[in-house]
Coordinates of N, CA and C in Angstrom, one line a residue:
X1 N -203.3 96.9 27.7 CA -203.1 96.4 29.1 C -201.6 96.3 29.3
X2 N -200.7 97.0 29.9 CA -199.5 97.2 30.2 C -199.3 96.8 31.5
X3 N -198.3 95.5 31.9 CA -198.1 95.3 33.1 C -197.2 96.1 33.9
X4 N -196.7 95.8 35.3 CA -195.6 97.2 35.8 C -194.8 97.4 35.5
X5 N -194.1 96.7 34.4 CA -192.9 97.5 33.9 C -193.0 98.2 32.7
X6 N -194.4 98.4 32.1 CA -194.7 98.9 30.8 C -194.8 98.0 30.0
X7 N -194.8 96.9 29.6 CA -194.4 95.8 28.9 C -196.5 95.4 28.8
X8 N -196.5 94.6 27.8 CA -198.0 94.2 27.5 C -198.2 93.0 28.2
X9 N -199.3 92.9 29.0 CA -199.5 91.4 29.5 C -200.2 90.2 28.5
X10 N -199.3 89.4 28.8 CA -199.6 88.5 28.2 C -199.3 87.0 28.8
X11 N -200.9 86.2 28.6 CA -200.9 84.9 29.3 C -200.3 84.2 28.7
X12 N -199.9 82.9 29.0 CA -199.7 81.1 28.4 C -201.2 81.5 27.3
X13 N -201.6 81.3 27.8 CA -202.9 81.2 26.9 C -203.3 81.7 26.3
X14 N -203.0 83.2 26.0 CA -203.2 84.0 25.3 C -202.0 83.9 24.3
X15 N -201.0 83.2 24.3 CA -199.3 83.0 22.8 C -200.2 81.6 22.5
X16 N -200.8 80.9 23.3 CA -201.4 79.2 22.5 C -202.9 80.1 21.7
X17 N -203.4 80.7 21.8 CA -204.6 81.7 20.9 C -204.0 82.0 20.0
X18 N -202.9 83.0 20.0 CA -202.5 83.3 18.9 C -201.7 82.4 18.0
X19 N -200.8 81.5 18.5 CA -200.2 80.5 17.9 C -201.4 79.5 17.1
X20 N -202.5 79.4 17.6 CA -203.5 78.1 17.0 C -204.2 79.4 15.5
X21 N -204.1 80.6 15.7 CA -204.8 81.6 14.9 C -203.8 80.9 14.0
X22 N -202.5 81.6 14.0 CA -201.3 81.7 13.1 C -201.5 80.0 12.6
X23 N -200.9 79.0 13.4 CA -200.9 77.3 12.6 C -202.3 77.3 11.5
X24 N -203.6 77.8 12.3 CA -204.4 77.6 11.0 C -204.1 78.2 10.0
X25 N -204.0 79.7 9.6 CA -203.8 80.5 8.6 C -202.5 79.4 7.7
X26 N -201.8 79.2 8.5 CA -200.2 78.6 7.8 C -200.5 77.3 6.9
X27 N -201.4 76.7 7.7 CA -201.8 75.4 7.5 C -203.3 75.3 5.6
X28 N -203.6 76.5 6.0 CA -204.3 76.7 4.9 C -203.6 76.8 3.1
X29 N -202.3 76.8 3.1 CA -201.6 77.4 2.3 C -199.9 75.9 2.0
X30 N -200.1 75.4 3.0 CA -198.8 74.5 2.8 C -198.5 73.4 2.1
X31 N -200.1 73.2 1.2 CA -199.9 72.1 -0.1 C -198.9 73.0 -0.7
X32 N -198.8 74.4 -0.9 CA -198.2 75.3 -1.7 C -196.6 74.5 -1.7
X33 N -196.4 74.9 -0.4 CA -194.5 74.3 -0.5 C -194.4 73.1 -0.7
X34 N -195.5 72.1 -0.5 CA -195.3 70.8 -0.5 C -195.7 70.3 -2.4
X35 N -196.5 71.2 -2.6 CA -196.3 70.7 -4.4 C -195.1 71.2 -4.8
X36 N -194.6 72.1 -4.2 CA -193.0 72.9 -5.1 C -191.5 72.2 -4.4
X37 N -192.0 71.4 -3.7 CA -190.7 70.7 -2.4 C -191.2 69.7 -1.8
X38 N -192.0 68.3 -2.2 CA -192.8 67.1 -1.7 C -192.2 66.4 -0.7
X39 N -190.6 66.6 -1.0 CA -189.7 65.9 0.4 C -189.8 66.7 1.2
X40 N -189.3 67.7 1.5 CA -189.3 68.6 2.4 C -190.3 68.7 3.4
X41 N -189.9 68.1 4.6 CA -190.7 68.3 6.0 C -190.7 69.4 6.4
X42 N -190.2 70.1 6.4 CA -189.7 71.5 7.4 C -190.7 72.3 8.1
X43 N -191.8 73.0 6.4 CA -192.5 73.8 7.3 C -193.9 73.1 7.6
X44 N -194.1 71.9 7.4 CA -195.1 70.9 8.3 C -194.5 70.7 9.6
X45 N -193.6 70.2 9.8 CA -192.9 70.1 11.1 C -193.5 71.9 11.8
X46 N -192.4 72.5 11.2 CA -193.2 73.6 11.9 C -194.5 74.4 12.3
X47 N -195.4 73.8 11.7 CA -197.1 73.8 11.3 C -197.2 72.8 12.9
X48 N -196.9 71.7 12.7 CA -196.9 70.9 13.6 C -196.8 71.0 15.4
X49 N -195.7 71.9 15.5 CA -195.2 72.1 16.4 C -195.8 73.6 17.0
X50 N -196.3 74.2 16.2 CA -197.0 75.6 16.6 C -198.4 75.1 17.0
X51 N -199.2 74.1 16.6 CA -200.2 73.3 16.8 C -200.2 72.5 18.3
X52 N -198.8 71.4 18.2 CA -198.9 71.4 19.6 C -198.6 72.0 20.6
X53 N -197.9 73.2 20.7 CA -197.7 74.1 21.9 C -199.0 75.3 21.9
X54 N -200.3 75.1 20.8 CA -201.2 75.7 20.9 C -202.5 75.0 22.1
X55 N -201.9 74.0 21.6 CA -202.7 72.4 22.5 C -202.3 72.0 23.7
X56 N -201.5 73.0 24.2 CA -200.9 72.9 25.9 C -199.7 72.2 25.8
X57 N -198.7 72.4 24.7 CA -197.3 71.7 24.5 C -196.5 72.8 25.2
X58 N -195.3 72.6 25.3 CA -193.9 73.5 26.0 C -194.0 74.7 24.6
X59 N -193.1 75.8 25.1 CA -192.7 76.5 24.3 C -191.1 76.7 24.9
X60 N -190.5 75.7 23.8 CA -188.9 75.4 24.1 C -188.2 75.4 23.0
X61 N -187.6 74.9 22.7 CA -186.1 74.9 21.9 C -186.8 74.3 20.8
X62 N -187.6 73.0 20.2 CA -187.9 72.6 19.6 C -189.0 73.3 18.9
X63 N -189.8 74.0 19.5 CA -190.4 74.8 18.5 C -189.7 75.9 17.8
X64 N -188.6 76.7 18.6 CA -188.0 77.9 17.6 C -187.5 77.3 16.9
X65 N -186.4 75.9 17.0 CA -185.9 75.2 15.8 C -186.5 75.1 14.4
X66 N -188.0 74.9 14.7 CA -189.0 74.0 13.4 C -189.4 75.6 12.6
X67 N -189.2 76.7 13.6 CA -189.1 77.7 13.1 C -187.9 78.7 12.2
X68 N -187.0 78.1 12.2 CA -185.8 78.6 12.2 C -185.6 77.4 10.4
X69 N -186.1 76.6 11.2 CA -185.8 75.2 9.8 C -186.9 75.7 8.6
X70 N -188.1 76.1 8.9 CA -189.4 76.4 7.8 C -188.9 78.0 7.4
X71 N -187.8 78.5 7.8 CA -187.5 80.4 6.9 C -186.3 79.6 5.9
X72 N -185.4 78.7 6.5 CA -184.1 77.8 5.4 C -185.1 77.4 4.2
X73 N -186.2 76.3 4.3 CA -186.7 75.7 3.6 C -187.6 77.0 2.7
X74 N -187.4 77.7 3.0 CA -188.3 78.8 2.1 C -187.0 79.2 1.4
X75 N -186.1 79.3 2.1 CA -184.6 79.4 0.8 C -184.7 78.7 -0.5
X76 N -185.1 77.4 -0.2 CA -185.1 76.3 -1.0 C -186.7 76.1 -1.5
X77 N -187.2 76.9 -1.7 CA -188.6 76.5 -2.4 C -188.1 77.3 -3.8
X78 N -188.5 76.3 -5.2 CA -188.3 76.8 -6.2 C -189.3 77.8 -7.3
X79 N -190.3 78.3 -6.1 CA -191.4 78.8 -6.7 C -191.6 80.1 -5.5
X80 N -191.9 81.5 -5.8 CA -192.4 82.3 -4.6 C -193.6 81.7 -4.4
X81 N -194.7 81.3 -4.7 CA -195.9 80.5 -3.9 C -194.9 79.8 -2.8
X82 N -194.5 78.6 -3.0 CA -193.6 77.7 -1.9 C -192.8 78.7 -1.5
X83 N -192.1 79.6 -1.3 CA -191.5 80.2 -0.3 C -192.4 80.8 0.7
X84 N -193.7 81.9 0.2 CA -194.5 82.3 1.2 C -194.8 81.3 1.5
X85 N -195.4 80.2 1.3 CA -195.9 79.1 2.5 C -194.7 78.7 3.6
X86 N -194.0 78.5 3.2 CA -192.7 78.5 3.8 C -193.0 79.6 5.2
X87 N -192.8 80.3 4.6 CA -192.5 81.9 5.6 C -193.9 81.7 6.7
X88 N -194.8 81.4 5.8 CA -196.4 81.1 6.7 C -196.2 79.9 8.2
X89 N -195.6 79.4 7.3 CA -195.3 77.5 8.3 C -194.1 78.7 9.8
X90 N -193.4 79.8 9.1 CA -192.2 79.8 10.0 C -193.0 81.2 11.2
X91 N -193.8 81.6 10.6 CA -194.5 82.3 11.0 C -195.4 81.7 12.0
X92 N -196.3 81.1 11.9 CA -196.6 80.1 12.8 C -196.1 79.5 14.1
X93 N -195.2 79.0 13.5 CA -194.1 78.7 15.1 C -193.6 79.7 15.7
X94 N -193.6 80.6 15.3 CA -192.5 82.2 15.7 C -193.8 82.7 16.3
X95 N -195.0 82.9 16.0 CA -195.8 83.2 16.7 C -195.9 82.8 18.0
X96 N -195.5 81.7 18.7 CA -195.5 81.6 20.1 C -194.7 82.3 21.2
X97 N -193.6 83.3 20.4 CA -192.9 84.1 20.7 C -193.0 85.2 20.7
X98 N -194.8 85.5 20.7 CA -195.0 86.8 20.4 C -194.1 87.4 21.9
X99 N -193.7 88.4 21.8 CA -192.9 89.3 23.2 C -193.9 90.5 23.5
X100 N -193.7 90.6 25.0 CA -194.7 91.7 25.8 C -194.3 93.0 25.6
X101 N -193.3 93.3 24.5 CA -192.9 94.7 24.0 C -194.3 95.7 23.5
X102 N -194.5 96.3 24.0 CA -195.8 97.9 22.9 C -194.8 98.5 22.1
X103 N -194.8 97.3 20.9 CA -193.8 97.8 19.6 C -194.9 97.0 18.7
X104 N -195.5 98.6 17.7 CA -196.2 97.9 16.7 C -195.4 96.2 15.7
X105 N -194.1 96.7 15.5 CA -193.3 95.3 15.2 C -193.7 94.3 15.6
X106 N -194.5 94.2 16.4 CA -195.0 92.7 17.1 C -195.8 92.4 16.6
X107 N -197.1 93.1 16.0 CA -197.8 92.7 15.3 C -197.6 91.4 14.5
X108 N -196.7 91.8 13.6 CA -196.1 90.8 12.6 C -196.0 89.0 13.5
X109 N -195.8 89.1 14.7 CA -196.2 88.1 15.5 C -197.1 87.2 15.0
X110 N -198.4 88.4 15.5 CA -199.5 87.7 15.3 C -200.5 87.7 14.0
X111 N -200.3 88.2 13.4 CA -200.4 88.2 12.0 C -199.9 87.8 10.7
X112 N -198.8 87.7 10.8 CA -197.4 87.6 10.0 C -198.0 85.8 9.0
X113 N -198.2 84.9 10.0 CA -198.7 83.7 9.3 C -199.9 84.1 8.3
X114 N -201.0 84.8 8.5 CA -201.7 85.0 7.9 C -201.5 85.9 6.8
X115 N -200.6 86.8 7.1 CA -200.7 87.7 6.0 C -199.3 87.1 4.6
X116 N -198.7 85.7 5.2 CA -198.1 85.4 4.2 C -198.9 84.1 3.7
X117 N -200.1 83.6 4.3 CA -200.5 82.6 3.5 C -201.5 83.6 2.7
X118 N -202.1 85.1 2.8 CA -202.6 85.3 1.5 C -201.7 85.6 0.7
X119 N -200.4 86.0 1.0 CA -199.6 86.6 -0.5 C -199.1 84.8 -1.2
X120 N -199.3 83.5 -0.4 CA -199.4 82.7 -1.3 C -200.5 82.5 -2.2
X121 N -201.8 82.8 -1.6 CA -202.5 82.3 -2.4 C -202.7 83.3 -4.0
X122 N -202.3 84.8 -3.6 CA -202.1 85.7 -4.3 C -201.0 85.1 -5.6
X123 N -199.9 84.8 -5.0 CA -199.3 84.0 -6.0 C -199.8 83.1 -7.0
X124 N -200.6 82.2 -6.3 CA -200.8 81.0 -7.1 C -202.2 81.3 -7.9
X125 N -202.2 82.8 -7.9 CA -203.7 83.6 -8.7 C -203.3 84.3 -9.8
X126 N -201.6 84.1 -9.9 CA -201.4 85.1 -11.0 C -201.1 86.4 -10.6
X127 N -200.7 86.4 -8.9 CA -200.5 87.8 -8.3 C -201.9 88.5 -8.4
X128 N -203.0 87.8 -8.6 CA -204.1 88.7 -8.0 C -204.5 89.1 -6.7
X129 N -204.4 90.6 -6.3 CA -204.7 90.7 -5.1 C -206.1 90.5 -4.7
X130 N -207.4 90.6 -5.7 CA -208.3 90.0 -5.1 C -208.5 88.9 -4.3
X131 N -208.0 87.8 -4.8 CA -207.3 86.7 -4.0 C -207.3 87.1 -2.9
X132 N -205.6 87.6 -2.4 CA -205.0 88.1 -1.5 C -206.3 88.3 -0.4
X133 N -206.9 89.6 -0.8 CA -207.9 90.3 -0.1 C -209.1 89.0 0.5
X134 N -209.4 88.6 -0.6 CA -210.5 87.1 0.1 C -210.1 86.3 1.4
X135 N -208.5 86.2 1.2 CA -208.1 84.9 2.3 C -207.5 86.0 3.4
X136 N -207.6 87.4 3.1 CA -207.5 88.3 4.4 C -209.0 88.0 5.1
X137 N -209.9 88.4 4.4 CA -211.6 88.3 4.9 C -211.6 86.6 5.5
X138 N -210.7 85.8 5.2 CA -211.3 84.4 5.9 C -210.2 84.0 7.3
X139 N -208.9 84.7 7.0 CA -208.1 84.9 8.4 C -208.8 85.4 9.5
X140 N -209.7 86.8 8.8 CA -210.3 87.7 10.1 C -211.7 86.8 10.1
X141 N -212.1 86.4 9.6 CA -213.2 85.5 10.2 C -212.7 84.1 11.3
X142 N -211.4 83.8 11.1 CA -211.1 82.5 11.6 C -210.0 83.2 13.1
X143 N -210.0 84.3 13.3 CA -209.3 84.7 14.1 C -210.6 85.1 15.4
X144 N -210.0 84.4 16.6 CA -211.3 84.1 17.6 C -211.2 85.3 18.0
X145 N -212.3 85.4 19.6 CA -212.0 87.1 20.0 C -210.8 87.3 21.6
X146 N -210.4 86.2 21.3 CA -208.8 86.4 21.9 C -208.0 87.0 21.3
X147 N -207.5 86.0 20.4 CA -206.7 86.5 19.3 C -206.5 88.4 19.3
X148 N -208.2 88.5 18.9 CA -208.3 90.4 18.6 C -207.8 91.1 20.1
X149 N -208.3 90.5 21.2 CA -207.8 91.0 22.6 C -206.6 91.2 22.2
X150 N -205.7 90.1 22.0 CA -204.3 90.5 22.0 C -203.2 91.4 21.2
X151 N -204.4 91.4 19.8 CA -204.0 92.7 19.0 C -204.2 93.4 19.5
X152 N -205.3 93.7 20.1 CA -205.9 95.4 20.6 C -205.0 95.9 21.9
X153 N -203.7 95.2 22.2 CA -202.9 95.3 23.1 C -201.7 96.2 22.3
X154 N -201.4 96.2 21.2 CA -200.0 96.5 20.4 C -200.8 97.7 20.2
X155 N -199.9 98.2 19.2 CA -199.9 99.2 18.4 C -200.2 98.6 17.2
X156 N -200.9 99.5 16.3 CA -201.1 99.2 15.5 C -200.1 98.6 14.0
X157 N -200.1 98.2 12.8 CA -198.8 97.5 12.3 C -198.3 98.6 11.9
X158 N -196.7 98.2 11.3 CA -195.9 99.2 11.1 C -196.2 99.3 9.5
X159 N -195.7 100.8 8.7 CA -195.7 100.6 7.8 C -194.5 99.6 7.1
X160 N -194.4 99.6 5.9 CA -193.6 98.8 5.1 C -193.5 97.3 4.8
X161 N -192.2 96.7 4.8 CA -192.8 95.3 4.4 C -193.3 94.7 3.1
X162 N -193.5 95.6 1.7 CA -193.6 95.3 1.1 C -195.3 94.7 1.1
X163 N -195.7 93.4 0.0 CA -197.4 93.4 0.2 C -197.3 92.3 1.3
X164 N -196.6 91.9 2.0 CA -196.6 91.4 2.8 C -196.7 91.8 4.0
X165 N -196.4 93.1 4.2 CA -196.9 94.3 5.0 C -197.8 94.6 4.8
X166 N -198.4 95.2 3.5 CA -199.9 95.6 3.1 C -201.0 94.5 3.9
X167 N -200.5 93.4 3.6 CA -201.7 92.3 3.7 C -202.0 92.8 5.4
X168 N -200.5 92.4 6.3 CA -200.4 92.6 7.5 C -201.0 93.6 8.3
X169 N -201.4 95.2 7.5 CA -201.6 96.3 7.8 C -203.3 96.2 7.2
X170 N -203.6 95.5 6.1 CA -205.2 94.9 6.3 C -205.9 94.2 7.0
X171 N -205.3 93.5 7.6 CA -205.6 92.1 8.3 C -205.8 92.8 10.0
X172 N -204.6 94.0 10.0 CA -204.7 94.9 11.3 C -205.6 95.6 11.9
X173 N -206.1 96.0 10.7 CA -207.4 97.4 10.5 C -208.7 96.7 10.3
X174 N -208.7 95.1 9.6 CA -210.0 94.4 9.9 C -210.6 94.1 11.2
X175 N -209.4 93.6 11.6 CA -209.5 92.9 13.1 C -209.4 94.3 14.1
X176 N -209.1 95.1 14.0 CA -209.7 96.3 15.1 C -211.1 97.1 14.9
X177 N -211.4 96.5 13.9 CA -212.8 97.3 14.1 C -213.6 96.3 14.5

């Protein structure tokens, strides 16, 4: 669905669907940063704030912030498990910014949180992608049929990205069928 300038329509309500998709996926995965970094608020804050702008909060300055502060705090995670949760938490908030561009790139929007809380849990498996692949099968079960509306608006994901793309390019091809 392309509005009149070519651009993809997109409701309030349909960036709080995707934003509450994305906080849960993020939220599934953030003991990860918090056992590798217990002080560090950042990407709860940012978990936090993609949660309330999913709950009918503003989408202002304060959410890109907690997003901007949860990619730093993934600088500072001393473990790649804690970094991808990190990236999950930043992903999360950055989701409310999905943009009305038909650029498969956007995908990563709305997926992006999920497909980095499975490459944490893939991590904390020993790098098994089995893993990986399970908490893909429980994103797409936890992803409502909004959510898929608003995928089925983009293009499909782009290649690359490493398995963080892979996941993202699974998680793409689940949810469109």
């Amino acid at each position: 669905m392309a509005d009149e300038a070519g651009g993809i329509e997109l409701s309030t309500q349909d960036l709080r669907e995707v934003t509450a998709f994305a906080a849960a996926c993020a939220d599934s995965v953030l003991e990860a940063f918090e056992a590798d970094q217990p002080d560090d608020t950042r990407p709860r804050e940012a978990i936090g704030a993609a949660w309330e702008f999913a709950r009918g909060g503003e989408r202002g300055k304060a959410l890109r912030d907690t997003a901007w502060a949860a990619l730093k705090a993934a600088k500072c995670a001393g473990t790649p498990a804690g970094r991808e949760a990190a990236r999950a938490a930043m992903a999360a908030a950055g989701a409310a910014y999905l943009h009305p561009l038909p650029q498969a790139t956007q995908v990563k929007h709305i997926l992006g949180a999920a497909a980095h809380a499975a490459r944490t849990a893939e991590l904390l498996a020993d790098d098994d992608p089995a893993v990986g692949a399970d908490h893909v099968e429980r994103a797409v079960g936890r992803a409502t049929p909004g959510v898929v509306d608003v995928l089925a608006r983009y293009p499909a994901a782009p290649s690359g990205g490493g398995r963080v793309g892979e996941l993202i390019r699974m998680l793409d091809d689940d949810l469109r069928r």
